[in-house]
Every structure is written in structure tokens, then in C-alpha cells.
């Protein structure tokens, strides 16, 4: 994949996250990169104090560094900042983080040599990934600790994951025929200043949430048919009067998914119920709002993925090197909070549909807990409890991270974004949501099949057929954990969405 700095798309970023595709910068980026590097090299030999080039860092910015010590300064910076702790960052997120750093450096405002970008490209091409501990960033002054682990691996320090094996970085580079880089003036600072770690995690969370929001269209339509819900609340005129894009799209998708259902047609007349509960009736309003929120987050994250977020910045056109604050990850923190809210609400309304289906008082003549022989069998009783536990956990995790801050670095960095763990939690929340929707899928399919003599629509029938390849109908109680795991995999992998005929894309303009 050839990346053009400033123009990377969400589709490109998702492919980087999910595959091992090689990534390179367009050659057109090279002149700008080298022009900025030349300005930095000149400044490093000059008399004027310029932050991070011939000075110390952070609270030590007042300390002048001699020209002969500038390379040592950058090496010390990287090694001293390798303070990450905790579990390893997933491979896909690490690949995406490296590609985002390429995009940032490729804008020609960071002052690194072309050789630095080539090292990142070569490591990606050979599937040599830095081992990056996931904890340690507060999301301001850049994702310092995690990006330092990336930079250290480029220098032959620390550890790498080399085609699945954990090795000392120097050994992994040598095995791949690569030479460790020696950092020049500002290059270490350019590598660790920036929001690429937080942004990569947030993008991975976005991709997962978007796919699962689309899966919720299918599970929600199935649940509506299972409880013999009405499609009248999905009429286009209702949603046109409000004018919310996501709401209009969700209503249209639900109408299409349920078109041709015999179950729906069977109770158009003579049904004494006046209105369905909100978890059925208000799906367009809730899921549509979640989609709109994800779109807003996507716009922020796409801009951030193409941004220059290190410091100081090299303004080639004016010949200036200026200090700013683009490393502050507040936009990413806000986006991560938005994604978390959407994930929590998609799961909350889905869980209420599960509760509706297992309750004989509310499910419109379905047997208790969706088992043909209640009493002797408990059916999906505890599967519903599991979904409730996960829903509540996601509500807790959705509390905002961006409103938290703490001063660091001797009060020099006195307001921080907390974007890193705000974005990291999205992985866990997405796993929880996939499981909630998996439980809904199991219950809704069972409910539809218990409407004997009536069939659902063609798209929903295909979704059930795909589920039944892995999970048979529940005739009597059995060990259910494998069913729940299989259903969650089908949701997370997009197979249920595909079976129902919804495209698997994640681009926020594509529903």
C-alpha cells in the first residue's frame, strides 16, 4: 500500500490494522521530508536555542546541548522514555501505529531524514513489530512511553515480535537483514512526540464498533420478528420528520431486512397490542444516533491519522522551527469517549431485547426462556444474565476518560488528555458488545423458529442459517458456553451481517 501523507482513508487504515500488507510512503513525500531535515541539521549546529534539537526536554528545556552531543541526546531520550508496562499492544494496533507515524513524518514538518521512514517501512514489510507495552501514556506531550518502545526497536534496543517470535530487537533486525538506525538531531523527539498510539487504538475501536453496529441491525430485526413486533414505527415518514441521518438509515435497513416476513404479515390485523416496548420501537432513534456518533468520531480520527502531531514543527516555507502543542491528544480522547458511548448504548438496547424475548409476559406467547420444555430446562435464562453483566460492565467503562487530567513532568505538562487508556478500553468494550449481540442472535433465532408454520424474511433466514452451521437450535439444555462464543465470533467477524446481505464495509459513509 502506498500512502500519501494527508490523504489516508479509513479503508486504508483498516486494511493496515487487519492485514500484514506492506506500507510505503509515496516517493513524492521525499523532497519535503529532506528539506525539513536540512533545516534541523543546520539548526543543530547553530547558536540559537531550539527546543529538542540543542536543548534538553520538558522541564529540562533550559539546558543547552553541545552540537557533538545531539545524537547522544536523542538516544538517551528514547532509552529513558521506554517505561511502558502491562500487556503487549496487539499486532494490528502496532502496525497501524507505525503506519500513522509514517504518515505524520511524511508531511515534511518533523525534520527527520528519509532513512528513518525507510526503517519503519522495512520493519512493516518484514513483519518485525516492536513489542510495545500498552500502559504508560497520559496522552499529552505525545504517547511518549509506547512510541519510545517503537523507536527503541528501530535502534536495535528493546524487543520485537518477529513473525510471531519474541526476540531482542537487535537480533530480530539482523535476522531480517536490517541495520539499527542511529538517530540524528530531533529524530528521537519526532518519533515519540505524537498521538499515533492513542489514535491507532481508537481507530481499531472504531472499526470494531462500526461493524457491530451494523450487526445490531440484523439482530434487532430478528428480535422484532421473534416477538412479533410492528414495523409501523420504521415508516420513512416518521424519520424524515426528524431529519437525523442515522435514524433514517436504520429505519430503512430494518424495513429492508424484514420485508417479506410471514411472521410480520401474520399479525398485521387483530393484534391487540397498541405499541411495542422502546427496545423494539425506538431502534432507529437509538442505533441511528450511535451511528451518527461513530461518524463524528471517524471524522476526527481520520483527520488525526493524517496530522503532524510532534513538536517542535519545522515550517519549511518560512524556515522556522517552532514549538506548539499538536501532541496533546484531546481530539482523540473525545473521539474515544464518543465511541465508548455508542458501544454502550448499542449493547444496552440489545440487552433489553434479549430480556424481552426470554420473558413470557412480554414475548407474545414465546415459552419462558425460549425453551420448548421449561422447568426441566432453563433455556437461555443465564445467557440473558450474562448479557446483562456485560451491558453493565460497558456502561461503567463508558464513563469519560477525557474529563480526567493530572499534572506530570514536574508540572510542565500540567493538563493531559488520557486518550491512551480511553482508546485502549474500546477493545474490551467491543468484545463485550459482540457477546451481547451474540446472545441476542441466539435468542432471536430461537424465537423465530418457535413461531411454527411461519417463516421470517429471506435476509433474516440466511442469517439464521449461518448461525445454525455453528449453533444448533436449543431443543433441550446443553453446555452453552461454546454457543455463546461461536455467536460472538460470527458477530465480530461480520459473517451474520454478510449472510443477511449487508455489505461488510466500515466506511462511515457506507451503510
XYZ file of C-alpha atoms in Angstrom:
511
model
C 0.000 0.000 0.000
C 1.353 3.405 -0.980
C 0.303 6.112 1.463
C 0.007 9.773 0.579
C 0.549 11.892 3.708
C -2.506 13.990 4.431
C -4.819 11.788 2.358
C -5.033 8.359 4.025
C -8.558 6.931 4.085
C -10.351 4.901 6.724
C -10.449 1.925 4.365
C -6.654 2.048 4.019
C -6.190 2.332 7.758
C -8.488 -0.602 8.424
C -6.602 -2.764 5.934
C -3.323 -1.936 7.675
C -4.860 -2.839 11.031
C -6.312 -6.158 9.883
C -3.702 -7.438 7.422
C 0.054 -7.664 7.039
C 0.160 -5.565 3.883
C 3.452 -3.741 3.284
C 3.169 0.027 3.624
C 5.308 2.703 1.965
C 5.135 6.449 1.592
C 4.660 7.880 -1.849
C 8.048 8.983 -3.267
C 6.549 12.447 -3.693
C 6.868 12.912 0.071
C 10.667 12.662 -0.005
C 11.607 16.234 -1.041
C 9.558 17.758 1.766
C 10.982 15.354 4.326
C 14.558 16.076 3.261
C 14.019 19.831 3.181
C 12.833 19.796 6.783
C 15.731 17.535 7.796
C 18.183 20.008 6.273
C 16.751 22.837 8.362
C 17.105 20.752 11.521
C 20.706 19.816 10.691
C 21.535 23.480 10.226
C 19.820 24.456 13.472
C 21.713 21.779 15.399
C 24.982 23.496 14.518
C 23.706 26.976 15.259
C 23.839 29.208 18.318
C 20.120 29.761 18.847
C 18.442 27.534 21.419
C 15.766 25.421 19.741
C 13.762 23.032 21.857
C 14.591 19.348 21.456
C 17.361 19.986 18.928
C 20.049 21.561 21.083
C 18.235 21.674 24.426
C 17.010 19.179 26.986
C 13.380 18.087 27.128
C 10.332 19.073 29.131
C 11.305 20.726 32.415
C 14.967 20.465 31.280
C 14.421 22.552 28.144
C 16.642 25.316 29.579
C 19.739 23.068 29.411
C 21.827 23.691 26.275
C 23.299 20.672 24.458
C 26.590 20.892 22.564
C 26.483 20.038 18.828
C 28.663 16.966 19.353
C 26.149 15.583 21.867
C 22.980 15.901 19.800
C 23.000 12.255 18.635
C 23.601 11.037 22.189
C 20.777 13.316 23.353
C 18.296 11.589 21.050
C 19.446 8.101 22.040
C 19.197 8.934 25.727
C 15.736 10.360 25.155
C 14.464 7.112 23.659
C 16.021 4.791 26.197
C 14.912 6.865 29.188
C 11.327 7.023 27.885
C 10.973 3.239 27.452
C 8.863 2.985 30.603
C 5.815 1.176 29.276
C 4.229 -1.534 31.404
C 1.434 -4.056 31.091
C 0.324 -6.376 28.319
C 1.646 -6.109 24.778
C -0.155 -3.939 22.267
C -1.952 -6.160 19.714
C -0.105 -6.663 16.440
C -2.737 -4.936 14.314
C -2.705 -1.839 16.508
C 1.116 -1.781 16.467
C 1.174 -1.986 12.661
C -1.351 0.821 12.452
C 0.617 2.943 14.937
C 3.745 2.570 12.790
C 1.850 3.473 9.632
C 0.378 6.535 11.331
C 3.872 7.633 12.333
C 4.909 7.269 8.695
C 2.005 9.476 7.639
C 2.943 12.119 10.200
C 6.636 12.163 9.321
C 5.718 12.143 5.640
C 4.138 15.587 5.859
C 7.636 17.092 5.916
C 7.276 19.077 9.132
C 9.137 16.810 11.557
C 12.748 17.181 10.439
C 13.704 13.501 10.202
C 15.801 12.014 7.428
C 14.266 9.807 4.744
C 16.253 6.934 6.261
C 14.004 6.989 9.340
C 10.843 6.464 7.317
C 12.568 3.702 5.366
C 13.318 1.830 8.598
C 9.633 1.854 9.562
C 8.656 0.694 6.076
C 11.216 -2.117 6.136
C 10.080 -3.390 9.522
C 6.450 -3.445 8.390
C 7.358 -5.215 5.154
C 9.226 -7.940 7.060
C 6.596 -8.249 9.817
C 9.021 -7.129 12.512
C 6.949 -5.313 15.091
C 8.224 -3.540 18.196
C 6.998 -5.065 21.430
C 5.067 -2.151 22.871
C 3.708 -2.394 26.439
C 0.212 -0.941 26.366
C 0.239 1.166 29.538
C 2.148 4.312 30.389
C 0.798 7.137 28.235
C -1.336 10.006 29.551
C -1.936 11.267 26.015
C -0.052 14.550 26.112
C 3.432 15.510 25.044
C 2.693 12.583 22.773
C 2.262 8.916 23.602
C 5.787 9.055 24.953
C 6.352 5.641 26.538
C 4.723 3.421 23.890
C 6.257 5.335 20.984
C 9.654 5.160 22.706
C 9.418 1.364 22.612
C 8.755 1.621 18.862
C 11.736 3.939 18.351
C 13.991 1.783 20.513
C 13.287 -1.256 18.334
C 14.293 0.754 15.274
C 17.612 1.411 17.057
C 18.120 -2.263 17.911
C 17.135 -1.799 21.555
C 14.292 -3.436 23.445
C 12.341 -6.287 21.895
C 10.467 -7.107 18.716
C 7.883 -9.635 17.668
C 9.450 -11.192 14.590
C 6.938 -13.255 12.634
C 5.294 -14.310 15.871
C 8.521 -14.821 17.889
C 9.648 -12.503 20.677
C 13.319 -11.559 20.184
C 15.814 -8.925 21.252
C 15.411 -6.100 18.764
C 18.994 -6.253 17.536
C 18.620 -9.964 16.812
C 15.296 -9.514 15.045
C 16.610 -6.735 12.836
C 19.716 -8.718 11.958
C 17.671 -11.789 11.086
C 15.685 -9.650 8.632
C 18.804 -8.088 7.149
C 18.157 -4.659 8.684
C 20.659 -2.339 10.368
C 19.693 -0.407 13.509
C 19.333 3.317 12.871
C 21.416 5.953 14.617
C 19.193 8.907 15.376
C 20.195 12.386 14.310
C 19.098 15.765 15.708
C 15.399 15.871 16.711
C 14.696 12.414 15.270
C 14.059 10.739 18.600
C 11.742 13.547 19.614
C 9.877 13.318 16.300
C 9.342 9.591 16.816
C 7.962 9.758 20.361
C 6.057 13.042 20.222
C 2.677 12.380 18.647
C -0.692 10.731 19.154
C -0.169 7.672 16.968
C -0.531 5.081 19.752
C -3.803 6.526 21.037
C -5.102 7.112 17.516
C -4.313 3.561 16.412
C -6.182 2.090 19.371
C -9.109 4.447 18.814
C -9.289 3.561 15.122
C -9.265 -0.151 15.933
C -12.141 0.504 18.336
C -13.989 2.463 15.672
C -13.657 -0.305 13.095
C -14.979 -2.877 15.546
C -17.843 -0.677 16.744
C -18.968 0.185 13.222
C -19.128 -3.458 12.184
C -21.027 -4.404 15.315
C -23.467 -1.529 14.908
C -24.289 -2.968 11.513
C -24.667 -6.441 13.013
C -27.130 -4.935 15.502
C -29.383 -4.098 12.550
C -29.668 -7.818 11.832
C -30.077 -8.979 15.416
C -32.544 -6.187 16.098
C -34.659 -7.101 13.079
C -34.599 -10.757 14.125
C -35.694 -9.843 17.647
C -38.517 -7.728 16.266
C -39.811 -10.686 14.292
C -39.287 -13.086 17.194
C -41.605 -11.064 19.471
C -43.964 -10.307 16.581
C -43.148 -6.628 16.766
C -44.590 -3.993 14.475
C -42.738 -2.412 11.574
C -45.034 0.626 11.619
C -42.518 2.621 13.745
C -39.995 2.146 10.924
C -42.114 4.022 8.346
C -39.923 6.514 6.454
C -42.266 9.455 7.040
C -41.668 9.277 10.800
C -37.919 9.557 10.435
C -37.961 12.134 7.668
C -39.836 14.447 10.034
C -36.945 14.296 12.484
C -34.208 14.500 9.864
C -31.442 12.632 11.699
C -29.313 10.800 9.144
C -28.505 7.677 11.148
C -32.108 7.283 12.281
C -33.372 7.463 8.698
C -30.812 4.882 7.562
C -31.510 2.430 10.392
C -35.259 2.549 9.782
C -34.701 1.872 6.083
C -32.346 -1.017 6.864
C -34.836 -2.592 9.282
C -37.634 -2.308 6.731
C -35.473 -3.989 4.118
C -34.349 -6.778 6.441
C -37.924 -7.623 7.437
C -39.507 -7.263 4.004
C -41.392 -10.438 3.078
C -41.577 -11.918 6.577
C -44.590 -14.182 7.029
C -44.333 -13.628 10.759
C -44.785 -9.901 10.279
C -47.724 -10.309 7.928
C -49.459 -12.773 10.269
C -50.286 -10.184 12.930
C -50.990 -7.025 10.954
C -54.694 -7.489 11.694
C -56.279 -8.433 15.012
C -53.215 -7.743 17.155
C -54.494 -6.234 20.412
C -51.135 -4.656 21.282
C -51.021 -0.929 20.570
C -47.298 -0.261 20.911
C -44.113 -2.271 21.312
C -41.582 -1.558 24.092
C -38.941 1.040 23.300
C -36.209 -1.531 22.684
C -38.187 -2.596 19.593
C -39.959 0.608 18.630
C -37.049 3.036 19.120
C -34.295 1.084 17.379
C -33.878 3.716 14.643
C -33.619 6.515 17.175
C -31.044 4.751 19.374
C -28.929 2.836 16.880
C -29.148 5.688 14.394
C -27.824 8.127 16.988
C -24.984 5.703 17.733
C -24.068 5.545 14.043
C -24.036 9.328 13.842
C -21.789 9.481 16.906
C -19.405 6.968 15.337
C -19.323 9.050 12.174
C -18.323 12.112 14.165
C -15.543 10.147 15.838
C -14.452 8.785 12.462
C -14.064 12.277 11.043
C -11.893 13.299 13.984
C -9.740 10.194 13.808
C -9.245 10.377 10.046
C -8.017 13.952 10.433
C -5.738 12.901 13.294
C -4.360 9.976 11.287
C -3.207 12.449 8.635
C -1.947 15.069 11.069
C 1.509 16.179 12.173
C 1.489 15.856 15.957
C 5.105 16.105 17.107
C 6.975 19.116 18.482
C 8.685 21.346 17.560
C 7.456 21.628 13.990
C 9.609 22.531 11.010
C 7.963 25.128 8.778
C 9.935 24.713 5.576
C 8.195 27.548 3.729
C 9.324 30.133 6.288
C 12.482 28.397 7.501
C 11.207 28.375 11.086
C 11.294 25.692 13.756
C 8.503 26.454 16.221
C 7.174 24.895 19.400
C 3.466 24.167 19.676
C 1.143 21.626 21.235
C -0.144 19.328 18.493
C 0.973 16.369 20.601
C -1.942 16.958 23.001
C -4.407 14.157 22.219
C -7.632 15.841 23.365
C -9.349 15.272 19.984
C -8.529 11.564 20.202
C -9.729 11.397 23.809
C -13.048 12.982 22.854
C -13.420 10.600 19.906
C -12.682 7.588 22.100
C -15.296 8.738 24.602
C -17.822 9.107 21.786
C -17.106 5.591 20.530
C -17.438 4.243 24.067
C -20.842 5.898 24.470
C -22.051 4.417 21.182
C -20.832 0.918 22.084
C -22.517 1.081 25.487
C -25.861 2.216 24.090
C -25.930 -0.318 21.253
C -25.376 -3.015 23.847
C -27.881 -1.555 26.312
C -30.816 -1.595 23.908
C -29.817 -5.007 22.519
C -29.754 -6.459 26.021
C -33.277 -5.179 26.659
C -34.417 -7.045 23.564
C -32.843 -10.218 24.979
C -34.692 -9.664 28.257
C -37.927 -9.130 26.324
C -37.601 -12.407 24.436
C -36.945 -14.619 27.473
C -39.819 -13.130 29.481
C -43.111 -14.979 28.736
C -45.093 -11.973 29.946
C -43.576 -9.723 27.294
C -42.540 -12.036 24.436
C -46.045 -12.531 22.973
C -46.557 -16.232 23.584
C -42.970 -17.452 23.360
C -42.151 -20.090 26.020
C -40.234 -18.999 29.138
C -36.525 -18.547 28.398
C -37.135 -19.776 24.854
C -37.016 -23.465 25.723
C -39.678 -25.843 24.390
C -39.830 -27.625 27.766
C -39.492 -25.005 30.531
C -38.993 -26.204 34.065
C -36.998 -29.271 33.212
C -34.907 -26.958 31.020
C -33.713 -23.433 31.763
C -33.057 -22.476 28.143
C -31.432 -19.077 27.701
C -32.073 -17.948 31.296
C -28.431 -17.460 32.224
C -27.339 -16.380 28.753
C -29.580 -13.358 29.355
C -27.910 -12.807 32.730
C -24.501 -12.891 31.040
C -25.640 -10.271 28.551
C -26.855 -8.098 31.429
C -23.468 -8.390 33.169
C -21.636 -7.345 30.006
C -24.047 -4.485 29.388
C -23.455 -3.146 32.892
C -19.689 -3.529 32.535
C -19.766 -1.498 29.320
C -21.824 1.210 30.999
C -19.091 1.507 33.620
C -16.335 1.542 31.016
C -18.160 4.237 29.024
C -17.576 6.834 31.727
C -15.486 9.577 30.112
C -11.713 9.495 30.267
C -11.206 12.908 28.664
C -12.502 14.741 31.738
C -9.615 13.382 33.804
C -6.213 15.025 33.975
C -3.182 15.055 36.234
C -0.021 17.174 36.085
C 3.158 15.345 35.021
C 6.829 16.096 34.372
C 7.295 18.457 37.338
C 4.134 20.377 36.368
C 5.494 21.289 32.930
C 2.822 19.099 31.358
C 0.005 20.280 33.600
C -3.031 19.197 31.564
C -3.205 15.857 29.785
C -5.865 14.074 27.711
C -5.869 10.466 28.982
C -6.538 9.471 25.376
C -4.430 6.320 25.544
C -6.419 4.337 28.068
C -9.594 5.991 26.777
C -8.862 4.337 23.448
C -7.496 1.086 24.882
C -10.736 0.291 26.763
C -12.589 0.180 23.421
C -11.112 -3.241 22.668
C -12.666 -4.734 25.798
C -15.937 -2.904 25.236
C -16.103 -4.192 21.669
C -15.585 -7.757 22.845
C -18.406 -7.308 25.340
C -20.705 -5.879 22.687
C -20.009 -8.745 20.308
C -21.032 -11.156 23.043
C -24.215 -9.241 23.876
C -25.211 -9.246 20.212
C -24.255 -12.926 20.005
C -26.692 -13.729 22.816
C -29.355 -11.678 21.062
C -28.688 -13.596 17.861
C -29.114 -16.948 19.607
C -32.311 -15.876 21.347
C -33.847 -14.179 18.326
C -33.135 -17.127 16.030
C -34.675 -19.475 18.589
C -37.687 -17.215 18.946
C -38.271 -17.000 15.208
C -38.024 -20.789 14.857
C -40.563 -21.244 17.655
C -43.145 -19.406 15.532
C -44.079 -22.701 13.916
C -45.637 -22.592 10.476
C -44.378 -19.066 9.813
C -41.116 -18.000 8.262
C -39.138 -14.813 8.582
C -37.786 -12.790 5.658
C -35.202 -14.087 3.212
C -32.331 -11.963 4.581
C -33.065 -12.962 8.173
C -33.497 -16.610 7.170
C -29.998 -16.533 5.697
C -28.640 -15.082 8.939
C -30.279 -17.885 10.925
C -28.957 -20.483 8.504
C -25.420 -19.160 9.006
C -25.839 -19.333 12.775
C -27.152 -22.884 12.600
C -23.980 -24.043 10.858
C -22.217 -23.468 14.193
C -25.007 -23.494 16.795
C -27.981 -25.905 16.578
C -31.374 -24.845 17.880
C -31.779 -25.363 21.629
C -34.168 -28.308 21.968
C -33.008 -29.122 25.483
C -30.366 -27.809 27.864
C -26.728 -28.337 26.919
C -23.323 -26.862 27.697
C -23.939 -23.376 26.259
C -20.566 -21.620 26.551
C -19.390 -22.775 23.084
C -22.626 -21.477 21.537
C -22.116 -18.058 23.084
C -18.503 -17.938 21.909
C -19.418 -19.034 18.376
C -22.210 -16.487 18.100
C -19.892 -13.690 19.251
C -17.328 -14.730 16.627
C -19.979 -14.610 13.899
C -20.948 -11.113 15.008
C -17.383 -9.805 15.311
C -16.291 -11.370 12.030
C -19.145 -9.819 10.044
C -20.497 -13.192 8.931
C -24.040 -12.572 10.144
C -24.083 -9.148 8.510
C -22.825 -10.655 5.259
C -25.312 -13.509 5.361
C -28.168 -11.027 5.693
C -26.908 -9.119 2.668
C -25.495 -6.021 4.343
C -22.057 -5.129 2.990
C -19.174 -5.670 5.390
C -17.528 -2.275 4.810
C -16.768 0.059 7.690
C -16.520 3.358 5.875
C -18.808 5.716 7.784
C -20.426 6.994 4.574
C -21.385 3.433 3.594
C -24.337 1.715 5.263
